[in-house]
Amino acid sequence: MKPFAPALLLLVATGIASAEDARPIATEDLAPRVARLVDDTTKDAASEDRAFNQLLRLGRAGVPYIVAHLGDGRRLPEQSIWIHRSGGRAERQYKPWYVHDGLEAVLTELTGFTMGPQNGHLLPSQRKQSTRKWVAWCVERYPAQADVCRSGQR
């Protein structure tokens, strides 16, 4: 049985390391960049499209910073977002009316999760409920950045 002990120890250590690798790690404070991009979504149709696609390019490291901007009730100049995907995957269209709705579309693309319906016809109470769910998810998934996840809560 002793020859198996080192192999078992190596297997456990590898499992722990790979579990830690699965967690997203932020390498920089993305708050200023995300804030600028969120503001850009409200300027005009071209800026909106560019900003949402740049938010997507931040990847999973940008998620807590995007969650912090949920609840933004500013209207979007264009009620359509085309998600430009790489690797030959089909593009996807969302129809948000408000910044909050567009950010939820970005979060859905980045995480694979949705916290409720995604359209411009939501009541303010539904957006608040969705925001609470995203914040709770973010705090659980990104514990080191829990303060960032909660920073948009008033």
mmCIF file of C-alpha atoms in Angstrom:
data_model
loop_
_atom_site.group_PDB
_atom_site.id
_atom_site.type_symbol
_atom_site.label_atom_id
_atom_site.label_comp_id
_atom_site.label_asym_id
_atom_site.label_seq_id
_atom_site.Cartn_x
_atom_site.Cartn_y
_atom_site.Cartn_z
ATOM 1 C CA MET A 1 0.000 0.000 0.000
ATOM 2 C CA LYS A 2 2.890 2.403 0.626
ATOM 3 C CA PRO A 3 3.781 2.824 -3.097
ATOM 4 C CA PHE A 4 0.327 4.268 -3.656
ATOM 5 C CA ALA A 5 0.677 6.980 -0.997
ATOM 6 C CA PRO A 6 2.968 9.305 -3.039
ATOM 7 C CA ALA A 7 0.801 8.853 -6.120
ATOM 8 C CA LEU A 8 -2.328 9.639 -4.115
ATOM 9 C CA LEU A 9 -0.672 12.710 -2.596
ATOM 10 C CA LEU A 10 0.356 13.917 -6.062
ATOM 11 C CA LEU A 11 -3.157 13.342 -7.371
ATOM 12 C CA VAL A 12 -4.722 15.325 -4.505
ATOM 13 C CA ALA A 13 -2.205 18.172 -4.890
ATOM 14 C CA THR A 14 -2.868 18.335 -8.638
ATOM 15 C CA GLY A 15 -6.627 18.419 -8.010
ATOM 16 C CA ILE A 16 -6.268 21.295 -5.550
ATOM 17 C CA ALA A 17 -4.048 23.238 -7.939
ATOM 18 C CA SER A 18 -6.410 22.760 -10.855
ATOM 19 C CA ALA A 19 -9.398 23.807 -8.710
ATOM 20 C CA GLU A 20 -7.548 27.006 -7.822
ATOM 21 C CA ASP A 21 -6.686 27.554 -11.486
ATOM 22 C CA ALA A 22 -10.388 27.340 -12.358
ATOM 23 C CA ARG A 23 -11.110 30.440 -10.269
ATOM 24 C CA PRO A 24 -10.743 33.688 -12.211
ATOM 25 C CA ILE A 25 -7.927 35.878 -10.958
ATOM 26 C CA ALA A 26 -7.943 39.624 -11.448
ATOM 27 C CA THR A 27 -4.577 41.040 -12.384
ATOM 28 C CA GLU A 28 -5.529 44.697 -12.477
ATOM 29 C CA ASP A 29 -8.188 47.066 -11.234
ATOM 30 C CA LEU A 30 -10.616 47.141 -14.114
ATOM 31 C CA ALA A 31 -12.998 49.589 -12.409
ATOM 32 C CA PRO A 32 -11.973 52.714 -14.385
ATOM 33 C CA ARG A 33 -11.997 50.906 -17.724
ATOM 34 C CA VAL A 34 -15.392 49.283 -17.092
ATOM 35 C CA ALA A 35 -16.864 52.587 -15.884
ATOM 36 C CA ARG A 36 -15.681 54.301 -19.074
ATOM 37 C CA LEU A 37 -17.065 51.515 -21.263
ATOM 38 C CA VAL A 38 -20.418 51.570 -19.457
ATOM 39 C CA ASP A 39 -20.610 55.332 -20.046
ATOM 40 C CA ASP A 40 -19.722 54.770 -23.714
ATOM 41 C CA THR A 41 -22.772 52.523 -24.134
ATOM 42 C CA THR A 42 -25.002 55.588 -23.777
ATOM 43 C CA LYS A 43 -23.311 57.905 -26.340
ATOM 44 C CA ASP A 44 -24.434 56.660 -29.750
ATOM 45 C CA ALA A 45 -25.069 53.376 -31.574
ATOM 46 C CA ALA A 46 -21.459 52.899 -32.729
ATOM 47 C CA SER A 47 -20.024 53.623 -29.263
ATOM 48 C CA GLU A 48 -22.580 51.320 -27.689
ATOM 49 C CA ASP A 49 -21.659 48.417 -29.971
ATOM 50 C CA ARG A 50 -17.937 48.980 -29.496
ATOM 51 C CA ALA A 51 -18.261 49.282 -25.694
ATOM 52 C CA PHE A 52 -20.332 46.137 -25.233
ATOM 53 C CA ASN A 53 -17.910 44.127 -27.338
ATOM 54 C CA GLN A 54 -14.930 45.524 -25.403
ATOM 55 C CA LEU A 55 -16.668 44.541 -22.155
ATOM 56 C CA LEU A 56 -16.933 41.024 -23.539
ATOM 57 C CA ARG A 57 -13.223 41.002 -24.364
ATOM 58 C CA LEU A 58 -12.404 41.618 -20.697
ATOM 59 C CA GLY A 59 -13.473 38.052 -20.105
ATOM 60 C CA ARG A 60 -14.247 36.598 -16.728
ATOM 61 C CA ALA A 61 -11.883 38.993 -14.948
ATOM 62 C CA GLY A 62 -14.306 41.801 -15.816
ATOM 63 C CA VAL A 63 -17.374 40.104 -14.327
ATOM 64 C CA PRO A 64 -17.255 41.646 -10.808
ATOM 65 C CA TYR A 65 -16.777 45.123 -12.285
ATOM 66 C CA ILE A 66 -19.669 44.644 -14.691
ATOM 67 C CA VAL A 67 -21.892 43.337 -11.873
ATOM 68 C CA ALA A 68 -21.086 46.536 -9.961
ATOM 69 C CA HIS A 69 -22.793 48.558 -12.727
ATOM 70 C CA LEU A 70 -26.044 46.593 -12.796
ATOM 71 C CA GLY A 71 -29.057 48.714 -11.983
ATOM 72 C CA ASP A 72 -27.941 51.488 -14.334
ATOM 73 C CA GLY A 73 -31.245 52.798 -15.676
ATOM 74 C CA ARG A 74 -29.922 54.946 -18.512
ATOM 75 C CA ARG A 75 -31.499 54.304 -21.912
ATOM 76 C CA LEU A 76 -29.385 52.882 -24.695
ATOM 77 C CA PRO A 77 -29.236 54.765 -27.994
ATOM 78 C CA GLU A 78 -29.726 51.508 -29.935
ATOM 79 C CA GLN A 79 -32.000 48.778 -28.567
ATOM 80 C CA SER A 80 -29.961 46.015 -30.168
ATOM 81 C CA ILE A 81 -26.643 44.396 -29.322
ATOM 82 C CA TRP A 82 -24.880 42.047 -31.670
ATOM 83 C CA ILE A 83 -22.446 39.810 -29.855
ATOM 84 C CA HIS A 84 -19.584 39.189 -32.255
ATOM 85 C CA ARG A 85 -18.205 35.745 -31.475
ATOM 86 C CA SER A 86 -14.878 34.329 -32.490
ATOM 87 C CA GLY A 87 -14.141 30.851 -33.745
ATOM 88 C CA GLY A 88 -16.866 30.749 -36.358
ATOM 89 C CA ARG A 89 -19.680 30.615 -33.799
ATOM 90 C CA ALA A 90 -22.875 32.363 -34.787
ATOM 91 C CA GLU A 91 -23.413 35.928 -33.672
ATOM 92 C CA ARG A 92 -26.164 36.523 -31.156
ATOM 93 C CA GLN A 93 -28.532 39.441 -30.840
ATOM 94 C CA TYR A 94 -29.989 40.876 -27.645
ATOM 95 C CA LYS A 95 -32.603 43.634 -27.484
ATOM 96 C CA PRO A 96 -31.900 45.682 -24.353
ATOM 97 C CA TRP A 97 -33.492 49.032 -23.662
ATOM 98 C CA TYR A 98 -31.378 50.094 -20.709
ATOM 99 C CA VAL A 99 -27.717 49.835 -19.743
ATOM 100 C CA HIS A 100 -28.681 47.260 -17.075
ATOM 101 C CA ASP A 101 -30.216 44.992 -19.722
ATOM 102 C CA GLY A 102 -27.142 45.220 -21.948
ATOM 103 C CA LEU A 103 -24.821 44.444 -19.057
ATOM 104 C CA GLU A 104 -26.896 41.392 -18.216
ATOM 105 C CA ALA A 105 -26.488 40.205 -21.804
ATOM 106 C CA VAL A 106 -22.710 40.598 -21.466
ATOM 107 C CA LEU A 107 -22.725 38.725 -18.142
ATOM 108 C CA THR A 108 -24.756 35.909 -19.674
ATOM 109 C CA GLU A 109 -22.250 35.593 -22.508
ATOM 110 C CA LEU A 110 -19.257 35.646 -20.145
ATOM 111 C CA THR A 111 -20.606 33.305 -17.485
ATOM 112 C CA GLY A 112 -23.156 31.112 -19.195
ATOM 113 C CA PHE A 113 -25.664 32.038 -16.479
ATOM 114 C CA THR A 114 -28.829 34.087 -16.558
ATOM 115 C CA MET A 115 -30.667 35.492 -13.569
ATOM 116 C CA GLY A 116 -34.053 35.981 -15.169
ATOM 117 C CA PRO A 117 -35.660 37.312 -18.321
ATOM 118 C CA GLN A 118 -33.539 39.565 -20.498
ATOM 119 C CA ASN A 119 -35.519 42.141 -22.378
ATOM 120 C CA GLY A 120 -36.472 45.768 -22.225
ATOM 121 C CA HIS A 121 -39.936 45.047 -20.881
ATOM 122 C CA LEU A 122 -38.831 44.358 -17.316
ATOM 123 C CA LEU A 123 -40.240 46.240 -14.377
ATOM 124 C CA PRO A 124 -37.786 48.134 -12.162
ATOM 125 C CA SER A 125 -38.491 45.598 -9.404
ATOM 126 C CA GLN A 126 -37.458 42.767 -11.743
ATOM 127 C CA ARG A 127 -34.195 44.532 -12.555
ATOM 128 C CA LYS A 128 -33.519 45.013 -8.825
ATOM 129 C CA GLN A 129 -34.202 41.340 -8.164
ATOM 130 C CA SER A 130 -31.887 40.329 -10.989
ATOM 131 C CA THR A 131 -29.192 42.650 -9.644
ATOM 132 C CA ARG A 132 -29.447 41.084 -6.181
ATOM 133 C CA LYS A 133 -29.074 37.607 -7.707
ATOM 134 C CA TRP A 134 -26.037 38.635 -9.764
ATOM 135 C CA VAL A 135 -24.386 40.279 -6.747
ATOM 136 C CA ALA A 136 -24.938 37.168 -4.597
ATOM 137 C CA TRP A 137 -23.571 34.950 -7.378
ATOM 138 C CA CYS A 138 -20.590 37.256 -7.869
ATOM 139 C CA VAL A 139 -19.740 37.346 -4.148
ATOM 140 C CA GLU A 140 -19.806 33.539 -4.038
ATOM 141 C CA ARG A 141 -17.812 33.046 -7.216
ATOM 142 C CA TYR A 142 -15.319 35.916 -6.688
ATOM 143 C CA PRO A 143 -14.875 36.081 -2.881
ATOM 144 C CA ALA A 144 -11.634 38.080 -3.137
ATOM 145 C CA GLN A 145 -13.557 40.754 -5.055
ATOM 146 C CA ALA A 146 -16.771 40.677 -3.016
ATOM 147 C CA ASP A 147 -16.446 44.415 -2.315
ATOM 148 C CA VAL A 148 -16.256 45.096 -6.061
ATOM 149 C CA CYS A 149 -19.356 42.937 -6.662
ATOM 150 C CA ARG A 150 -21.272 44.880 -4.008
ATOM 151 C CA SER A 151 -19.924 48.336 -4.905
ATOM 152 C CA GLY A 152 -22.887 49.188 -7.122
ATOM 153 C CA GLN A 153 -25.383 48.459 -4.354
ATOM 154 C CA ARG A 154 -26.805 51.599 -2.807
#
